[in-house]
Short mmCIF file of C-alpha atoms in Angstrom, two decimals:
data_model
loop_
_atom_site.label_atom_id
_atom_site.label_comp_id
_atom_site.label_asym_id
_atom_site.label_seq_id
_atom_site.Cartn_x
_atom_site.Cartn_y
_atom_site.Cartn_z
CA MET A 9 -152.36 -12.16 -64.29
CA GLY A 10 -151.49 -9.24 -66.58
CA SER A 11 -149.42 -7.55 -63.85
CA ASP A 12 -147.68 -10.86 -63.11
CA THR A 13 -146.61 -11.05 -66.70
CA VAL A 14 -145.29 -7.53 -66.55
CA THR A 15 -143.40 -8.38 -63.35
CA ASP A 16 -142.00 -11.52 -65.01
CA GLN A 17 -140.96 -9.56 -68.04
CA LYS A 18 -139.25 -6.95 -65.83
CA ALA A 19 -137.44 -9.69 -63.90
CA ALA A 20 -136.33 -11.33 -67.13
CA LYS A 21 -135.14 -8.00 -68.53
CA SER A 22 -133.30 -7.29 -65.28
CA GLU A 23 -131.61 -10.70 -65.34
CA GLN A 24 -130.65 -10.11 -68.93
CA THR A 25 -129.05 -6.77 -68.12
CA ARG A 26 -127.22 -8.29 -65.18
CA THR A 27 -125.86 -11.10 -67.36
CA LEU A 28 -124.87 -8.62 -70.08
CA ILE A 29 -122.90 -6.52 -67.61
CA LEU A 30 -121.23 -9.59 -66.10
CA GLU A 31 -120.25 -11.07 -69.48
CA THR A 32 -118.96 -7.75 -70.70
CA ALA A 33 -116.89 -7.34 -67.52
CA LEU A 34 -115.39 -10.82 -67.91
CA ARG A 35 -114.47 -10.11 -71.49
CA LEU A 36 -112.82 -6.80 -70.60
CA PHE A 37 -111.00 -8.33 -67.66
CA GLN A 38 -109.57 -10.89 -70.05
CA GLU A 39 -108.73 -8.37 -72.76
CA ARG A 40 -107.37 -5.51 -70.61
CA GLY A 41 -106.61 -7.06 -67.26
CA TYR A 42 -108.61 -6.87 -64.08
CA ASP A 43 -106.75 -3.92 -62.53
CA LYS A 44 -107.03 -1.78 -65.64
CA THR A 45 -110.74 -2.32 -66.27
CA THR A 46 -112.99 0.30 -64.70
CA MET A 47 -116.71 0.09 -63.97
CA ARG A 48 -117.13 3.05 -66.33
CA ALA A 49 -115.51 1.12 -69.18
CA ILE A 50 -117.65 -1.92 -68.46
CA ALA A 51 -120.87 0.14 -68.50
CA LYS A 52 -119.87 1.89 -71.72
CA GLU A 53 -118.99 -1.37 -73.47
CA ALA A 54 -122.20 -3.01 -72.25
CA GLY A 55 -124.24 -0.02 -73.46
CA VAL A 56 -125.72 0.80 -70.04
CA SER A 57 -125.33 3.84 -67.82
CA VAL A 58 -122.68 3.80 -65.11
CA GLY A 59 -125.45 4.19 -62.55
CA ASN A 60 -127.19 1.12 -63.97
CA ALA A 61 -123.98 -0.90 -63.78
CA TYR A 62 -123.52 0.07 -60.15
CA TYR A 63 -127.15 -0.83 -59.46
CA TYR A 64 -126.40 -4.45 -60.40
CA PHE A 65 -122.84 -4.65 -59.07
CA GLU A 66 -121.64 -2.37 -56.30
CA SER A 67 -117.99 -2.78 -57.30
CA LYS A 68 -115.60 -4.74 -59.41
CA GLU A 69 -115.27 -7.15 -56.49
CA HIS A 70 -119.00 -7.81 -56.69
CA LEU A 71 -118.62 -8.59 -60.36
CA VAL A 72 -116.05 -11.25 -59.45
CA GLN A 73 -118.44 -12.65 -56.84
CA GLY A 74 -121.05 -12.78 -59.62
CA PHE A 75 -118.54 -14.68 -61.69
CA TYR A 76 -117.90 -17.15 -58.83
CA ASP A 77 -121.67 -17.63 -58.43
CA ARG A 78 -122.06 -18.32 -62.14
CA ILE A 79 -119.29 -20.90 -62.24
CA GLY A 80 -120.67 -22.42 -59.01
CA ALA A 81 -124.20 -22.67 -60.42
CA ALA A 82 -123.00 -24.21 -63.68
CA HIS A 83 -120.84 -26.67 -61.75
CA GLN A 84 -123.71 -27.68 -59.43
CA ALA A 85 -125.92 -28.41 -62.45
CA ALA A 86 -123.20 -30.34 -64.30
CA ILE A 87 -122.33 -32.65 -61.39
CA ARG A 88 -125.94 -33.79 -60.68
CA PRO A 89 -125.71 -36.87 -62.95
CA ILE A 90 -122.44 -37.95 -61.32
CA LEU A 91 -123.69 -37.51 -57.78
CA GLU A 92 -126.96 -39.27 -58.52
CA ARG A 93 -125.56 -42.29 -60.30
CA GLU A 94 -121.99 -42.94 -59.19
CA THR A 95 -121.35 -44.68 -55.85
CA ASP A 96 -117.58 -45.19 -56.11
CA LEU A 97 -115.94 -42.52 -53.91
CA GLN A 98 -112.89 -42.01 -56.08
CA LYS A 99 -115.00 -41.65 -59.21
CA ARG A 100 -117.39 -39.25 -57.49
CA LEU A 101 -114.54 -37.04 -56.33
CA ALA A 102 -112.61 -37.19 -59.60
CA GLY A 103 -115.87 -36.45 -61.42
CA VAL A 104 -116.74 -33.26 -59.53
CA LEU A 105 -113.13 -32.03 -59.76
CA THR A 106 -112.69 -32.58 -63.48
CA THR A 107 -116.17 -31.20 -64.18
CA TRP A 108 -115.09 -28.02 -62.44
CA LEU A 109 -112.11 -27.84 -64.78
CA ASP A 110 -114.46 -28.19 -67.77
CA ILE A 111 -116.72 -25.41 -66.52
CA ALA A 112 -113.89 -23.03 -65.66
CA ALA A 113 -111.86 -23.71 -68.85
CA PRO A 114 -113.11 -20.59 -70.73
CA TYR A 115 -111.83 -18.41 -67.86
CA HIS A 116 -108.37 -19.92 -67.56
CA GLU A 117 -106.58 -16.92 -68.99
CA PHE A 118 -108.51 -14.51 -66.80
CA ALA A 119 -107.79 -16.62 -63.72
CA ALA A 120 -104.01 -16.39 -64.26
CA GLN A 121 -103.97 -12.57 -64.43
CA PHE A 122 -106.61 -12.27 -61.73
CA PHE A 123 -104.82 -14.58 -59.30
CA LYS A 124 -102.65 -11.92 -57.66
CA ASN A 125 -105.82 -10.18 -56.41
CA ALA A 126 -107.37 -13.40 -55.07
CA ALA A 127 -104.24 -14.84 -53.43
CA ASP A 128 -104.39 -12.47 -50.47
CA PRO A 129 -106.76 -14.04 -47.88
CA ALA A 130 -107.71 -10.52 -46.75
CA SER A 131 -109.03 -9.65 -50.26
CA PRO A 132 -112.80 -9.97 -50.76
CA LEU A 133 -111.86 -12.01 -53.86
CA SER A 134 -110.03 -14.67 -51.86
CA PRO A 135 -111.83 -18.01 -51.49
CA PHE A 136 -111.32 -17.51 -47.75
CA SER A 137 -113.01 -14.11 -47.50
CA ALA A 138 -116.31 -13.32 -45.83
CA GLU A 139 -117.61 -12.22 -49.23
CA SER A 140 -116.89 -15.63 -50.74
CA GLU A 141 -118.71 -17.50 -47.96
CA PRO A 142 -121.77 -18.51 -50.02
CA ALA A 143 -119.58 -19.93 -52.80
CA ARG A 144 -117.33 -21.62 -50.26
CA LYS A 145 -120.25 -23.10 -48.32
CA GLN A 146 -121.77 -24.47 -51.50
CA ALA A 147 -118.47 -26.11 -52.51
CA ILE A 148 -117.98 -27.64 -49.05
CA ASP A 149 -121.55 -28.94 -49.08
CA MET A 150 -120.80 -30.56 -52.43
CA HIS A 151 -117.87 -32.45 -50.91
CA ARG A 152 -120.19 -33.52 -48.06
CA GLU A 153 -122.52 -34.96 -50.69
CA VAL A 154 -119.61 -36.64 -52.52
CA LEU A 155 -118.90 -38.51 -49.25
CA ALA A 156 -122.50 -39.16 -48.23
CA GLY A 157 -123.48 -40.87 -51.49
CA ALA A 158 -120.43 -43.14 -51.71
CA LYS A 159 -120.22 -46.81 -50.79
CA THR A 160 -117.07 -46.12 -48.74
CA LYS A 161 -118.23 -45.29 -45.25
CA VAL A 162 -116.76 -42.31 -43.42
CA PRO A 163 -116.23 -42.54 -39.64
CA ALA A 164 -118.71 -40.28 -37.88
CA GLU A 165 -116.03 -38.32 -36.08
CA LEU A 166 -114.55 -37.27 -39.44
CA ALA A 167 -117.84 -36.52 -41.22
CA ASP A 168 -117.64 -32.83 -40.37
CA VAL A 169 -113.97 -32.22 -41.01
CA LEU A 170 -113.38 -34.18 -44.23
CA PRO A 171 -115.56 -32.01 -46.52
CA GLU A 172 -113.60 -28.92 -45.49
CA LEU A 173 -110.27 -30.61 -45.97
CA MET A 174 -111.41 -31.84 -49.38
CA TRP A 175 -112.47 -28.29 -50.30
CA LEU A 176 -109.02 -27.07 -49.25
CA SER A 177 -107.38 -29.66 -51.50
CA GLN A 178 -109.64 -28.49 -54.29
CA MET A 179 -108.37 -24.92 -53.72
CA GLY A 180 -104.86 -26.37 -54.09
CA LEU A 181 -105.97 -27.90 -57.38
CA VAL A 182 -107.37 -24.59 -58.53
CA LEU A 183 -104.09 -22.88 -57.68
CA TYR A 184 -102.24 -25.52 -59.73
CA TRP A 185 -104.69 -25.00 -62.62
CA VAL A 186 -104.15 -21.21 -62.59
CA PHE A 187 -100.51 -21.73 -63.49
CA ASP A 188 -100.89 -24.86 -65.61
CA ARG A 189 -99.78 -24.16 -69.19
CA SER A 190 -100.35 -27.68 -70.53
CA GLU A 191 -102.79 -28.07 -73.44
CA ASN A 192 -106.38 -28.15 -72.20
CA SER A 193 -105.00 -28.16 -68.62
CA GLU A 194 -104.06 -31.83 -69.08
CA LYS A 195 -101.66 -31.82 -66.13
CA THR A 196 -104.29 -30.46 -63.75
CA ARG A 197 -106.73 -33.08 -64.98
CA LYS A 198 -104.22 -35.81 -64.13
CA LEU A 199 -103.60 -34.18 -60.76
CA ALA A 200 -107.35 -34.24 -60.08
CA GLU A 201 -107.50 -37.95 -60.84
CA ARG A 202 -104.45 -38.71 -58.71
CA GLY A 203 -105.66 -36.48 -55.92
CA ALA A 204 -109.06 -38.25 -55.89
CA GLN A 205 -107.24 -41.58 -55.69
CA LEU A 206 -105.06 -40.47 -52.82
CA THR A 207 -107.94 -38.88 -50.92
CA THR A 208 -109.93 -42.07 -51.26
CA ARG A 209 -107.03 -44.19 -49.97
CA GLY A 210 -106.68 -41.83 -47.05
CA ILE A 211 -110.37 -42.14 -46.20
CA VAL A 212 -110.25 -45.91 -46.47
CA LEU A 213 -107.27 -45.88 -44.08
CA ALA A 214 -109.34 -43.85 -41.62
CA ARG A 215 -110.89 -47.14 -40.51
CA PHE A 216 -107.74 -47.31 -38.40
CA ARG A 217 -108.69 -45.30 -35.35
CA VAL A 218 -105.14 -44.26 -34.66
CA LEU A 219 -105.18 -41.99 -37.72
CA ARG A 220 -108.33 -40.06 -36.89
CA PRO A 221 -106.96 -37.69 -34.24
CA LEU A 222 -104.31 -36.57 -36.78
CA VAL A 223 -106.96 -35.72 -39.35
CA ARG A 224 -108.99 -33.82 -36.75
CA GLU A 225 -105.91 -31.91 -35.65
CA LEU A 226 -105.04 -31.03 -39.19
CA HIS A 227 -108.53 -29.66 -39.68
CA GLU A 228 -108.36 -27.78 -36.37
CA LEU A 229 -105.13 -26.17 -37.46
CA PHE A 230 -106.68 -24.92 -40.66
CA ALA A 231 -109.82 -23.78 -38.84
CA ASP A 232 -107.72 -21.80 -36.40
CA PHE A 233 -105.53 -20.14 -39.01
CA LEU A 234 -107.77 -19.65 -42.07
CA PRO A 235 -110.62 -17.24 -41.32
CA GLY A 236 -113.07 -18.73 -43.81
CA MET A 237 -112.67 -22.26 -42.48
CA ALA A 238 -113.42 -21.19 -38.93
CA GLN A 239 -116.55 -19.33 -40.06
CA VAL A 240 -117.93 -22.33 -41.83
CA ALA A 241 -117.18 -24.60 -38.87
CA VAL A 242 -118.86 -22.25 -36.41
CA GLY A 243 -121.81 -21.57 -38.72
CA ARG A 244 -122.45 -25.30 -39.19
CA LYS A 245 -122.23 -25.98 -35.47
CA LYS A 246 -124.74 -23.29 -34.70
CA ALA A 247 -127.09 -24.48 -37.40
CA SER A 248 -126.99 -28.17 -36.45
CA ASP A 249 -127.00 -27.90 -32.65
CA PRO A 250 -127.67 -24.61 -30.88
CA ASP A 251 -126.52 -26.01 -27.52
CA ALA A 252 -123.27 -27.40 -28.85
CA GLY A 253 -120.12 -26.37 -27.08
CA PRO A 254 -116.88 -25.53 -28.87
CA GLU A 255 -115.86 -27.53 -31.93
CA GLU A 256 -113.84 -29.97 -29.80
CA GLY A 257 -114.44 -31.86 -26.62
CA PRO A 258 -111.97 -31.47 -23.76
CA GLU A 259 -109.74 -34.26 -25.01
CA VAL A 260 -109.44 -35.54 -28.57
CA GLY A 261 -105.75 -36.35 -29.02
CA MET B 22 -47.50 -13.17 -50.85
CA GLY B 23 -47.87 -9.59 -51.94
CA SER B 24 -49.93 -10.64 -54.96
CA ASP B 25 -52.13 -12.81 -52.72
CA THR B 26 -52.93 -9.79 -50.65
CA VAL B 27 -53.82 -7.85 -53.78
CA THR B 28 -56.10 -10.75 -54.87
CA ASP B 29 -57.67 -10.81 -51.45
CA GLN B 30 -58.22 -7.10 -51.53
CA LYS B 31 -59.77 -7.35 -54.97
CA ALA B 32 -62.06 -10.18 -53.82
CA ALA B 33 -63.10 -8.19 -50.75
CA LYS B 34 -63.81 -5.11 -52.88
CA SER B 35 -65.76 -7.23 -55.34
CA GLU B 36 -67.82 -8.78 -52.55
CA GLN B 37 -68.42 -5.29 -51.15
CA THR B 38 -69.70 -4.00 -54.48
CA ARG B 39 -71.92 -7.06 -54.89
CA THR B 40 -73.42 -6.53 -51.45
CA LEU B 41 -73.91 -2.82 -52.11
CA ILE B 42 -75.81 -3.54 -55.34
CA LEU B 43 -77.93 -6.21 -53.67
CA GLU B 44 -78.79 -4.02 -50.68
CA THR B 45 -79.61 -1.08 -52.90
CA ALA B 46 -81.86 -3.28 -55.06
CA LEU B 47 -83.74 -4.60 -52.03
CA ARG B 48 -84.27 -1.07 -50.75
CA LEU B 49 -85.57 0.13 -54.14
CA PHE B 50 -87.81 -2.94 -54.54
CA GLN B 51 -89.31 -2.11 -51.18
CA GLU B 52 -89.66 1.58 -51.90
CA ARG B 53 -90.84 1.50 -55.52
CA GLY B 54 -92.04 -2.04 -56.07
CA TYR B 55 -90.23 -4.87 -57.82
CA ASP B 56 -91.84 -4.36 -61.26
CA LYS B 57 -91.08 -0.67 -61.36
CA THR B 58 -87.43 -0.91 -60.35
CA THR B 59 -84.99 -1.12 -63.28
CA MET B 60 -81.37 -2.32 -63.24
CA ARG B 61 -80.45 1.18 -64.43
CA ALA B 62 -82.08 2.74 -61.37
CA ILE B 63 -80.38 0.28 -59.07
CA ALA B 64 -76.98 1.01 -60.59
CA LYS B 65 -77.50 4.74 -60.36
CA GLU B 66 -78.62 4.60 -56.77
CA ALA B 67 -75.69 2.34 -55.83
CA GLY B 68 -73.27 4.65 -57.57
CA VAL B 69 -71.94 2.06 -59.99
CA SER B 70 -72.11 1.85 -63.79
CA VAL B 71 -74.92 -0.09 -65.38
CA GLY B 72 -72.34 -2.42 -66.93
CA ASN B 73 -70.90 -3.07 -63.49
CA ALA B 74 -74.33 -3.87 -62.07
CA TYR B 75 -74.94 -6.37 -64.86
CA TYR B 76 -71.50 -7.85 -64.26
CA TYR B 77 -72.61 -8.90 -60.76
CA PHE B 78 -76.24 -9.70 -61.52
CA GLU B 79 -77.36 -10.65 -65.02
CA SER B 80 -80.94 -9.59 -64.35
CA LYS B 81 -83.41 -8.55 -61.70
CA GLU B 82 -84.22 -12.21 -61.25
CA HIS B 83 -80.56 -12.89 -60.37
CA LEU B 84 -80.83 -10.17 -57.76
CA VAL B 85 -83.74 -11.98 -56.17
CA GLN B 86 -81.75 -15.20 -56.23
CA GLY B 87 -78.96 -13.28 -54.48
CA PHE B 88 -81.56 -12.26 -51.91
CA TYR B 89 -82.67 -15.88 -51.44
CA ASP B 90 -79.03 -16.95 -51.01
CA ARG B 91 -78.46 -14.22 -48.41
CA ILE B 92 -81.50 -15.19 -46.35
CA GLY B 93 -80.53 -18.86 -46.74
CA ALA B 94 -76.99 -18.28 -45.53
CA ALA B 95 -78.15 -16.21 -42.57
CA HIS B 96 -80.70 -18.87 -41.68
CA GLN B 97 -78.13 -21.66 -41.91
CA ALA B 98 -75.87 -19.81 -39.49
CA ALA B 99 -78.64 -18.95 -37.09
CA ILE B 100 -79.99 -22.47 -36.74
CA ARG B 101 -76.61 -24.13 -35.95
CA PRO B 102 -77.04 -23.83 -32.17
CA ILE B 103 -80.53 -25.38 -32.35
CA LEU B 104 -79.49 -28.29 -34.57
CA GLU B 105 -76.38 -28.96 -32.47
CA ARG B 106 -77.98 -28.92 -29.05
CA GLU B 107 -81.74 -29.74 -29.36
CA THR B 108 -82.77 -33.39 -29.72
CA ASP B 109 -86.55 -33.04 -29.43
CA LEU B 110 -87.98 -33.26 -32.96
CA GLN B 111 -90.81 -30.79 -32.42
CA LYS B 112 -88.45 -28.21 -30.87
CA ARG B 113 -85.90 -28.65 -33.67
CA LEU B 114 -88.55 -28.14 -36.33
CA ALA B 115 -90.25 -25.20 -34.57
CA GLY B 116 -86.85 -23.72 -33.99
CA VAL B 117 -85.74 -23.73 -37.62
CA LEU B 118 -89.13 -22.41 -38.77
CA THR B 119 -89.36 -19.53 -36.31
CA THR B 120 -85.72 -18.64 -36.89
CA TRP B 121 -86.50 -18.27 -40.57
CA LEU B 122 -89.30 -15.85 -39.64
CA ASP B 123 -86.81 -13.83 -37.58
CA ILE B 124 -84.30 -13.69 -40.43
CA ALA B 125 -86.91 -12.80 -43.03
CA ALA B 126 -88.76 -10.21 -40.89
CA PRO B 127 -87.01 -7.13 -42.40
CA TYR B 128 -88.22 -8.20 -45.86
CA HIS B 129 -91.84 -8.83 -45.00
CA GLU B 130 -93.20 -5.82 -46.88
CA PHE B 131 -91.10 -6.63 -49.91
CA ALA B 132 -92.28 -10.25 -49.88
CA ALA B 133 -95.97 -9.22 -50.06
CA GLN B 134 -95.54 -7.05 -53.17
CA PHE B 135 -93.07 -9.45 -54.68
CA PHE B 136 -95.28 -12.51 -54.18
CA LYS B 137 -97.20 -12.22 -57.46
CA ASN B 138 -93.92 -12.73 -59.36
CA ALA B 139 -92.91 -15.75 -57.31
CA ALA B 140 -96.27 -17.53 -57.17
CA ASP B 141 -96.04 -18.78 -60.76
CA PRO B 142 -94.08 -22.06 -60.69
CA ALA B 143 -92.76 -21.23 -64.17
CA SER B 144 -91.16 -18.04 -62.93
CA PRO B 145 -87.40 -18.21 -62.16
CA LEU B 146 -88.35 -16.60 -58.82
CA SER B 147 -90.66 -19.45 -57.79
CA PRO B 148 -89.27 -21.73 -55.10
CA PHE B 149 -89.97 -24.56 -57.54
CA SER B 150 -87.91 -23.16 -60.42
CA ALA B 151 -84.66 -24.55 -61.77
CA GLU B 152 -83.00 -21.23 -60.77
CA SER B 153 -84.04 -21.73 -57.14
CA GLU B 154 -82.64 -25.24 -56.98
CA PRO B 155 -79.60 -24.42 -54.80
CA ALA B 156 -81.75 -22.59 -52.24
CA ARG B 157 -84.37 -25.38 -52.36
CA LYS B 158 -81.80 -28.12 -51.99
CA GLN B 159 -80.23 -26.35 -49.01
CA ALA B 160 -83.63 -26.00 -47.29
CA ILE B 161 -84.51 -29.65 -47.93
CA ASP B 162 -81.12 -30.75 -46.58
CA MET B 163 -81.84 -28.69 -43.48
CA HIS B 164 -85.06 -30.64 -42.90
CA ARG B 165 -83.13 -33.87 -43.39
CA GLU B 166 -80.78 -32.71 -40.61
CA VAL B 167 -83.76 -31.73 -38.43
CA LEU B 168 -84.91 -35.37 -38.64
CA ALA B 169 -81.47 -36.99 -38.43
CA GLY B 170 -80.52 -35.30 -35.19
CA ALA B 171 -83.79 -35.98 -33.34
CA LYS B 172 -84.49 -38.65 -30.75
CA THR B 173 -87.63 -39.63 -32.66
CA LYS B 174 -86.68 -42.27 -35.18
CA VAL B 175 -87.87 -42.05 -38.76
CA PRO B 176 -88.70 -45.23 -40.67
CA ALA B 177 -86.05 -45.83 -43.35
CA GLU B 178 -88.62 -45.97 -46.14
CA LEU B 179 -89.70 -42.40 -45.31
CA ALA B 180 -86.23 -40.93 -44.73
CA ASP B 181 -86.06 -39.66 -48.30
CA VAL B 182 -89.58 -38.33 -48.71
CA LEU B 183 -90.18 -36.58 -45.37
CA PRO B 184 -87.61 -33.80 -45.79
CA GLU B 185 -89.22 -32.77 -49.06
CA LEU B 186 -92.73 -32.86 -47.60
CA MET B 187 -91.50 -30.82 -44.68
CA TRP B 188 -90.00 -28.28 -47.05
CA LEU B 189 -93.31 -28.09 -48.89
CA SER B 190 -95.11 -27.38 -45.62
CA GLN B 191 -92.51 -24.69 -44.95
CA MET B 192 -93.41 -23.12 -48.29
CA GLY B 193 -97.02 -23.14 -47.13
CA LEU B 194 -95.90 -21.36 -43.98
CA VAL B 195 -94.01 -18.78 -46.04
CA LEU B 196 -97.11 -18.19 -48.12
CA TYR B 197 -99.12 -17.67 -44.96
CA TRP B 198 -96.46 -15.28 -43.66
CA VAL B 199 -96.50 -13.22 -46.89
CA PHE B 200 -100.14 -12.27 -46.20
CA ASP B 201 -100.00 -12.23 -42.40
CA ARG B 202 -100.75 -8.72 -41.13
CA SER B 203 -100.55 -9.56 -37.40
CA GLU B 204 -98.02 -7.64 -35.35
CA ASN B 205 -94.54 -9.14 -35.71
CA SER B 206 -96.16 -11.96 -37.78
CA GLU B 207 -97.47 -13.43 -34.50
CA LYS B 208 -100.04 -15.60 -36.28
CA THR B 209 -97.41 -17.17 -38.53
CA ARG B 210 -95.24 -17.86 -35.50
CA LYS B 211 -98.13 -19.67 -33.82
CA LEU B 212 -98.76 -21.59 -37.05
CA ALA B 213 -95.10 -22.63 -37.12
CA GLU B 214 -95.34 -23.99 -33.56
CA ARG B 215 -98.60 -25.80 -34.30
CA GLY B 216 -97.32 -27.13 -37.60
CA ALA B 217 -94.18 -28.46 -35.93
CA GLN B 218 -96.35 -30.19 -33.33
CA LEU B 219 -98.63 -31.76 -35.98
CA THR B 220 -95.70 -32.86 -38.15
CA THR B 221 -94.07 -34.49 -35.14
CA ARG B 222 -97.25 -36.37 -34.26
CA GLY B 223 -97.56 -37.53 -37.86
CA ILE B 224 -93.97 -38.81 -37.83
CA VAL B 225 -94.56 -40.59 -34.53
CA LEU B 226 -97.66 -42.22 -36.04
CA ALA B 227 -95.52 -43.44 -38.95
CA ARG B 228 -94.45 -46.31 -36.67
CA PHE B 229 -97.75 -47.80 -37.90
CA ARG B 230 -96.74 -49.40 -41.15
CA VAL B 231 -100.18 -48.97 -42.64
CA LEU B 232 -99.66 -45.23 -42.87
CA ARG B 233 -96.38 -45.27 -44.73
CA PRO B 234 -97.62 -46.06 -48.25
CA LEU B 235 -99.93 -43.02 -47.99
CA VAL B 236 -97.04 -40.73 -47.12
CA ARG B 237 -95.00 -42.18 -49.98
CA GLU B 238 -97.85 -41.70 -52.42
CA LEU B 239 -98.39 -38.15 -51.28
CA HIS B 240 -94.74 -37.45 -51.92
CA GLU B 241 -94.87 -39.17 -55.27
CA LEU B 242 -97.83 -37.04 -56.27
CA PHE B 243 -95.94 -33.82 -55.46
CA ALA B 244 -92.80 -35.11 -57.18
CA ASP B 245 -94.79 -35.87 -60.33
CA PHE B 246 -96.59 -32.55 -60.45
CA LEU B 247 -94.16 -30.00 -59.06
CA PRO B 248 -91.13 -29.67 -61.31
CA GLY B 249 -88.67 -28.68 -58.55
CA MET B 250 -89.59 -31.60 -56.36
CA ALA B 251 -89.00 -34.08 -59.18
CA GLN B 252 -85.60 -32.52 -59.90
CA VAL B 253 -84.50 -32.86 -56.34
CA ALA B 254 -85.74 -36.44 -56.20
CA VAL B 255 -84.03 -37.36 -59.44
CA GLY B 256 -80.82 -35.56 -58.42
CA ARG B 257 -80.70 -37.48 -55.19
CA LYS B 258 -81.42 -40.72 -56.95
CA LYS B 259 -78.56 -40.13 -59.36
CA ALA B 260 -76.17 -39.12 -56.62
CA SER B 261 -76.90 -42.16 -54.45
CA ASP B 262 -77.19 -44.76 -57.19
CA PRO B 263 -75.79 -44.02 -60.66
CA ASP B 264 -77.61 -46.99 -62.18
CA ALA B 265 -81.01 -46.02 -60.84
CA GLY B 266 -83.71 -45.41 -63.41
CA PRO B 267 -86.01 -42.40 -63.35
CA GLU B 268 -88.14 -41.89 -60.21
CA GLU B 269 -91.17 -43.25 -62.07
CA GLY B 270 -91.87 -45.47 -65.04
CA PRO B 271 -91.70 -44.05 -68.56
CA GLU B 272 -94.75 -41.84 -68.13
CA VAL B 273 -94.63 -39.17 -65.49
CA GLY B 274 -97.62 -36.85 -65.03
#
């Protein structure tokens, strides 16, 4: 028991140091800019050795991944009450989107100056990068849950593609937010509400079979051209059905 | 007559100087980066006085507008044969998109480093800015012509909104191109072909009335949240009907 306590204490201390480095980094990124902030400066400001800083975060990019994870975890916790109680699709979607805006609000300024590093899909900081896959997967799963718990029923043939399209729309919303100068990001909040409304209407319209191939093709286009999307699609396929063929049957048009 | 010739010669000389300054600026932007290139350096390299450079271009931003205009004019000329001969909607659209990629190819490197200045919708360099309105309007009119000359008929209630949505998709294509590292932008070319195919299928599906409100609402959402879109919509409204009220009720986004 005594050694367990020591291990617990060490883990807690380690977590504390990790958090300290991350928070210091975020503060310096905001004050000095992402490009101009070095790991050395972060370590110095946090009062740890450079070696220690690198032990927790291999690079500045890893710090940003840590930042994504933090926002993601806080968001996941904050949306639980909405996902557990609300059954109206539009309200569920608007709820998770505006909650994200609440969680991310303190980092708005950082996001604007950091954007130019994340906009390039080849950057590890892009939401489409291999490095961002855990955060991306979590966000897509959230949209799957938004759909699954709603009264509005989703056609089976769209159940796989809609969460990824919804995540893509969310990335559009985040891009809008990055450049939104309105007080308290009011414009982005309205866009989230309107976007949730429009998405819901689109999903309701999907009861018309004629529309479905178009939605599937749109998804296919994104999956073929955005590396992250394809990864998620392939990963899910493998996980759910090891014998499954390619994403599409021979004829879905 | 003699004085006309002198005027002509002066105009030609003036146009020559303007072109020289613009070409020099583009070269320096590519070599040194947009942010690091000053008007002074451009003037020096072009062999004109700084005052002369400012006479032709008030600022670096105006140089970039000059660059947009140049690409736009070259594009307009290059697509004439397609728009005059081709009647298949998908081929018309794919044609104008891939022709743009041909015209813009020499500036690909510049576009990538320049992107961070143009991504902010509040920047005069953004395709959504007031300063970019002439270029934007020209591009939207081109999409209107793509539709008007095609065999596929467009429902009247979508005739106004589709060209703007098509232009927005084209901006998505340009964004993709900016970060595309494939040889000769092959991936973007494929995306243009696929996008043209998907757009055409969507327009064909618009014969189903149930879909049309969704397309209109999508357009309305963009018009309410992207300043440039709203401007174009309002401008058109005013031009076609002087008594028309604003696009929306009293409260817009």
